[in-house]
XYZ file of C-alpha atoms in Angstrom:
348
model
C 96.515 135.910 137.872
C 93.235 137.475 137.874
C 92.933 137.434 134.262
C 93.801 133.728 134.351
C 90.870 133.521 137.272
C 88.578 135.097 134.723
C 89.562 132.787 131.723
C 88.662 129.921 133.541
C 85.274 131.371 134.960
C 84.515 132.227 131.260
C 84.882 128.590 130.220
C 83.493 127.127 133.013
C 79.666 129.232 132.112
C 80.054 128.630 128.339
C 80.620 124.799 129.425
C 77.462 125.142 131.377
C 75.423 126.968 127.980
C 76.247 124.126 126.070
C 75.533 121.826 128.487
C 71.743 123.518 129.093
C 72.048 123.866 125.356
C 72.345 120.068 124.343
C 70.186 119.284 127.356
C 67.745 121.012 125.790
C 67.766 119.686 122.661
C 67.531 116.366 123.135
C 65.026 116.738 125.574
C 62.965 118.707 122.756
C 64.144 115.625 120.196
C 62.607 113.076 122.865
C 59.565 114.834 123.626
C 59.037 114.652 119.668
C 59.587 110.962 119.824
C 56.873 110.429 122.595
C 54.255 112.402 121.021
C 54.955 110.509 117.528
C 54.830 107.212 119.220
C 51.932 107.916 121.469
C 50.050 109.015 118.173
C 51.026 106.019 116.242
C 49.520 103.824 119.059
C 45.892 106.089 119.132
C 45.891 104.305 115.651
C 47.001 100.724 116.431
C 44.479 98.542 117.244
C 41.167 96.098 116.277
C 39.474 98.863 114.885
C 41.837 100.706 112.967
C 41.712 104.602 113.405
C 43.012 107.132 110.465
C 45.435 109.727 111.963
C 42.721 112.652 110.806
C 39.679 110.454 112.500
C 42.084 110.621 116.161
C 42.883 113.937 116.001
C 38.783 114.396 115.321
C 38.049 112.777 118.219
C 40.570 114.327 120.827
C 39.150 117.874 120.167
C 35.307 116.494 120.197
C 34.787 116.468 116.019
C 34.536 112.277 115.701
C 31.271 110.145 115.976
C 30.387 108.426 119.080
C 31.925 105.192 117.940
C 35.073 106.709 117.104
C 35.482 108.696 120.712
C 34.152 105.936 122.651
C 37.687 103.489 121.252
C 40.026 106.941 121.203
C 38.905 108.136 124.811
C 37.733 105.913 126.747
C 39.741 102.753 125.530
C 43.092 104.115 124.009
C 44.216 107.429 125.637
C 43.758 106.344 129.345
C 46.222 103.215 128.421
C 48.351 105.495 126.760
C 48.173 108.264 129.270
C 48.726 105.461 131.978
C 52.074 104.451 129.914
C 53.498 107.360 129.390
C 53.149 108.972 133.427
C 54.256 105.616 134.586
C 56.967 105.386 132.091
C 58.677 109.189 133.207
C 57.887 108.435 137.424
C 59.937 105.272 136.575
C 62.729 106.684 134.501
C 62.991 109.920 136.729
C 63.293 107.732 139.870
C 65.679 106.077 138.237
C 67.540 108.981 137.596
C 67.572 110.205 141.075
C 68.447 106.972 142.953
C 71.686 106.472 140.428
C 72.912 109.747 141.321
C 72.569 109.260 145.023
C 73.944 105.986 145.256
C 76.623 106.734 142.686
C 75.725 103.617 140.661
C 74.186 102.398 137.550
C 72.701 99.293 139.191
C 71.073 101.352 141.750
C 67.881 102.045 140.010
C 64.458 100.828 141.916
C 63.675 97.418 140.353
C 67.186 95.969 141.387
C 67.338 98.029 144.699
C 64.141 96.561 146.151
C 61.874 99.215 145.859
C 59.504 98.337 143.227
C 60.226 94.523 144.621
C 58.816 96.154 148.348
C 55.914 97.903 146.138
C 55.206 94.513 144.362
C 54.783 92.722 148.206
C 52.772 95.785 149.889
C 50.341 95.778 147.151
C 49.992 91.961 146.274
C 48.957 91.817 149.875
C 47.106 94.949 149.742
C 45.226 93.534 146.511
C 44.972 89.655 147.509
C 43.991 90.059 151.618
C 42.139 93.425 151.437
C 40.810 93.622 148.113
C 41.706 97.220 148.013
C 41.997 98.835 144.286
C 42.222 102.522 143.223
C 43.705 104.960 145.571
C 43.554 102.923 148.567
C 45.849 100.547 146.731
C 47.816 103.266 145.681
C 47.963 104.732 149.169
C 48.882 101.182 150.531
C 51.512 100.601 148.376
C 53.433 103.969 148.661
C 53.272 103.628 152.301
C 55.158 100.082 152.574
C 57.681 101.112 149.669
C 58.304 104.230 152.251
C 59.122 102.024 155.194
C 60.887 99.585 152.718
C 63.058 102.677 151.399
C 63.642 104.156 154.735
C 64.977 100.561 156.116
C 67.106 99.854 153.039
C 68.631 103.899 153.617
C 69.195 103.120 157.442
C 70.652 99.700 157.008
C 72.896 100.644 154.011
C 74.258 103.997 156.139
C 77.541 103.801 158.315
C 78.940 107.347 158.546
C 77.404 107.614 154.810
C 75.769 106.159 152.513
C 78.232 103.509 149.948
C 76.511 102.603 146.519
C 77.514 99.323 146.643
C 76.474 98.671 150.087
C 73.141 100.029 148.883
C 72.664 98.158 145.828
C 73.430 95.184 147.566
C 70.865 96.001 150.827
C 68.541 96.341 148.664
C 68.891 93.143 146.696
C 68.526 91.542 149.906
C 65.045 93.104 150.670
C 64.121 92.267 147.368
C 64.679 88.556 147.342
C 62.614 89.091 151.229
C 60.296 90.780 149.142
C 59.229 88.024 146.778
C 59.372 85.909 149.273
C 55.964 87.770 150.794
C 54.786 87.538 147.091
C 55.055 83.821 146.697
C 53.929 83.468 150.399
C 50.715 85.327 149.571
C 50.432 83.804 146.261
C 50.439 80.671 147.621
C 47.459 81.291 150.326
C 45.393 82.628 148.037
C 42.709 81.499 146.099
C 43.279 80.648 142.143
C 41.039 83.583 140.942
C 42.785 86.133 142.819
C 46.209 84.465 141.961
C 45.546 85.304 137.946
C 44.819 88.947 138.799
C 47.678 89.602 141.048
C 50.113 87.913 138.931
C 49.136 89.839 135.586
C 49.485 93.099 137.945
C 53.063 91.965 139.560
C 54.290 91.293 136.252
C 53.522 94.734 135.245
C 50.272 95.521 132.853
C 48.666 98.438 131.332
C 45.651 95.892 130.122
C 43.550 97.640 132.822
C 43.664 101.071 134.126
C 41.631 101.933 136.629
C 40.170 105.487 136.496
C 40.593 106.645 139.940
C 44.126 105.244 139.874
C 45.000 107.054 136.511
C 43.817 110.224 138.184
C 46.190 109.896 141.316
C 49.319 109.095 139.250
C 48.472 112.314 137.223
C 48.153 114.274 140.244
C 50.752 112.568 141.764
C 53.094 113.363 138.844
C 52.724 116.592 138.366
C 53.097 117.132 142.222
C 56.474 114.581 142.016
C 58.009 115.426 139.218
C 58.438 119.462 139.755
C 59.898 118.264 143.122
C 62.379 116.230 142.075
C 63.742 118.747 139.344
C 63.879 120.919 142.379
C 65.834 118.511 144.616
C 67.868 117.956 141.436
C 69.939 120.909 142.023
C 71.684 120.371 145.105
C 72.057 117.066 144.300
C 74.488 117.974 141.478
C 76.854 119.145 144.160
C 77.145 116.068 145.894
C 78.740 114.612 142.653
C 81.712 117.034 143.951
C 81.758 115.107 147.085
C 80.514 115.844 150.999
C 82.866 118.230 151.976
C 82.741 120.288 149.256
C 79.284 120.243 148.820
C 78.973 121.438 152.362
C 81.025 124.076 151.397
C 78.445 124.960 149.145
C 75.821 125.144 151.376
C 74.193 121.675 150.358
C 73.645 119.359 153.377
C 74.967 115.862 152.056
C 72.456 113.417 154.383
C 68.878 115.863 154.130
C 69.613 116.099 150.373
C 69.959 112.427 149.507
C 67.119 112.027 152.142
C 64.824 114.568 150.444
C 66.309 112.657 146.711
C 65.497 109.034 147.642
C 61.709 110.164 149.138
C 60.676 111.787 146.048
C 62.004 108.720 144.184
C 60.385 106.261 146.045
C 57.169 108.421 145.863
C 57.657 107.956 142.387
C 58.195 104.179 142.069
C 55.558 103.929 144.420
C 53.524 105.824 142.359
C 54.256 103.984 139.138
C 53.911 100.358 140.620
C 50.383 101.097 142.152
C 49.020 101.857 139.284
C 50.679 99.389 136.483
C 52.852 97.153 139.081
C 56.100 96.817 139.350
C 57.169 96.853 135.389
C 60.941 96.026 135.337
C 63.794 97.613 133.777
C 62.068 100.794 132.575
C 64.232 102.836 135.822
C 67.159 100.983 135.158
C 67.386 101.396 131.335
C 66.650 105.230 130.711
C 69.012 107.213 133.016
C 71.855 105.698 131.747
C 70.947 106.159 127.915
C 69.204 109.556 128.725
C 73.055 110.147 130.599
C 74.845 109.080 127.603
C 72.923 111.348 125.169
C 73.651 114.560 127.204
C 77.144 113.349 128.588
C 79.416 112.351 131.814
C 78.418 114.123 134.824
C 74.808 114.927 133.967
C 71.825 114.249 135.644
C 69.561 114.047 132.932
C 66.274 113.936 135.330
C 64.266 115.772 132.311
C 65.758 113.255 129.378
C 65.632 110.323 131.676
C 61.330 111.038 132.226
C 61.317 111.355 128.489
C 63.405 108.149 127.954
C 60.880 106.193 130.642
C 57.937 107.205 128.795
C 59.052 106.442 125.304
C 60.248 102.877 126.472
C 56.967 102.199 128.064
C 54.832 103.411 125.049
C 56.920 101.318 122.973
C 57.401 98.369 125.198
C 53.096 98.306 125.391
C 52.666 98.628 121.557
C 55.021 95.536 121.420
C 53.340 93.298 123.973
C 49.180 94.266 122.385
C 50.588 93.440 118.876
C 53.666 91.465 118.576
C 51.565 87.733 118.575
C 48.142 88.087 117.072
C 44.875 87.588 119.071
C 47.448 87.677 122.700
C 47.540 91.224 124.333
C 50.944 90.341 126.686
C 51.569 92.263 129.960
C 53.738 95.114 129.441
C 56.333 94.092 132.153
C 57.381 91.029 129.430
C 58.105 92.781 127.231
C 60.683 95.723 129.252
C 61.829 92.637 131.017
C 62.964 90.625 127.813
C 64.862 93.812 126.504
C 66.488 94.664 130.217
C 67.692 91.165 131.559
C 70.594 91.441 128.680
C 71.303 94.999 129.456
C 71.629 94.060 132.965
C 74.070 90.899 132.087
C 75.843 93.450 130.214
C 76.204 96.238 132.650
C 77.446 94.074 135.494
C 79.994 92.367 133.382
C 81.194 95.968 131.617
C 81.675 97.131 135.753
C 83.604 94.232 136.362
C 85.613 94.135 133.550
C 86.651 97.842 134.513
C 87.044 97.286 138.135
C 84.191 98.641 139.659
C 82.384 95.066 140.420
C 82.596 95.196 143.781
């Protein structure tokens, strides 16, 4: 018997190697991929930039001209895309896990939809930009979070009473948009509407520097938090048994997501899709009952690198909002997500 005890501990660990094994290696693969992309784009552009000329000008070596469109035009766009990009895909991540659902990620929920309302009034009635906005906006996708948690709670939290709580604050939520929209003056309207679409076309400095601060604050925390919320996949009781408490640790997991949404959307708006789109695919690379919180930041960041490149180049002389483009590529994957779970069962 103990032998047999032993076997199975044995397979159980070298499960786990491979598992941190291929984790590993497709993180390393998609890291690749966002550094080849991202260096692609330095290059992309008006003034065309050789590959030697950008790598001259990010250690100091280029002439003024040349640092001036790599520095202070390029790489805080790029920089912008990429944090925004992983806040969005880990959030994503960590709200699927929690709610035990793949539709559960923070544009469907209501969370970037509650970010999108906070700061379109923030930005329209108050005229506040920057950190202010930022602050603003993680504050009211806080409250929005914490009422969608409370109202979709009843001895525990179900995924599908979730998902569909939230949709209900969302459609509330662009109400307040439209509402404020409508109130405000036509000048105002075209900026708030290019920024609740979702747009890297300008990045404000002081905003750029809280989402970096931000993310590197976030994103430790919610690889932290990431570890007793594998246990939960076991169920309460048995996580309990562990020593994981089942409410605190989804409360602690859907903070540090909406922190990161909130994050995201202040800075870029509310881009859609990018949350809902890389968990699952960063899941699938690595396998069922993964978490994928490193692959899934990777997978956010790629998207939205990509996603940007498409919408500054794909029609001549038109530099499109970035949120077109992730939302033209996600509205199918959504259609075919909800009919897959229905066609399997799990639709309601």
């Amino acid at each position: 018997m103990s032998g047999t005890i032993e076997a199975a501990r044995a397979d159980v660990r070298a499960d786990r190697r491979r598992g941190r094994s291929r984790a590993l290696r497709v993180s390393l693969v998609l890291a690749l991929l966002v550094v080849l992309v991202a260096a692609v784009s330095l290059t992309l552009g008006a003034a065309a930039v050789a590959p030697a000329d950008v790598l001259a000008a990010l250690i100091g070596r280029a002439d003024r001209l040349t640092s001036f469109v790599i520095l202070e035009l390029r790489l805080p766009r790029l920089v912008a895309g990429a944090l925004v990009g992983a806040c969005l895909g880990m959030s994503g991540a960590l709200i699927q896990s929690v709610a035990r659902n793949p539709l559960a990620s923070p544009d469907i929920i209501g969370i970037t939809a509650a970010a999108s309302a906070t700061g379109s009034v923030a930005l329209i009635w108050f005229g506040l930009t920057g950190p202010a906005l930022s602050a603003v906006v993680l504050a009211g996708t806080l409250v929005a979070a914490a009422l969608i948690y409370l109202l979709a709670w009843r001895r525990g939290v179900s995924g599908y009473r979730f998902v569909l709580i939230g949709i209900g604050i969302a459609a509330f939520s662009a109400g307040i948009v439209s509402y404020v929209l409508t109130r405000a003056d036509i000048s105002d309207v075209q900026q708030a509407l290019v920024w609740i679409t979702g747009s890297l076309n300008s990045v404000d400095p002081a905003a750029l520097l809280v989402l970096g601060i931000g993310t590197a604050v976030l994103i430790p925390c919610a690889l932290l938090i990431g570890r007793p919320l594998g246990a939960l996949s076991l169920g309460d009781d048995l996580a309990a048994g562990l020593g994981v408490r089942p409410e605190r640790t989804r409360l602690l997991v859907v903070a540090v997501a909406v922190a990161l949404a909130a994050l995201a959307v202040a800075v870029a708006g509310p881009v859609s899709f990018v949350a809902f789109l890389a968990a699952p695919i960063a899941r699938r690379l690595l396998g069922r009952g993964s978490l994928a919180l490193v692959p899934s930041a990777l997978l956010g960041a790629l998207i939205l690198v990509v996603a940007d490149i498409v919408a500054q180049f794909a029609l001549p002389g038109v530099v499109l909002p970035v949120g077109v483009v992730t939302g033209i590529v996600g509205a199918p994957a959504l259609l075919w997500l909800l009919a897959r779970t229905n066609r399997i069962g799990r639709g309601g």
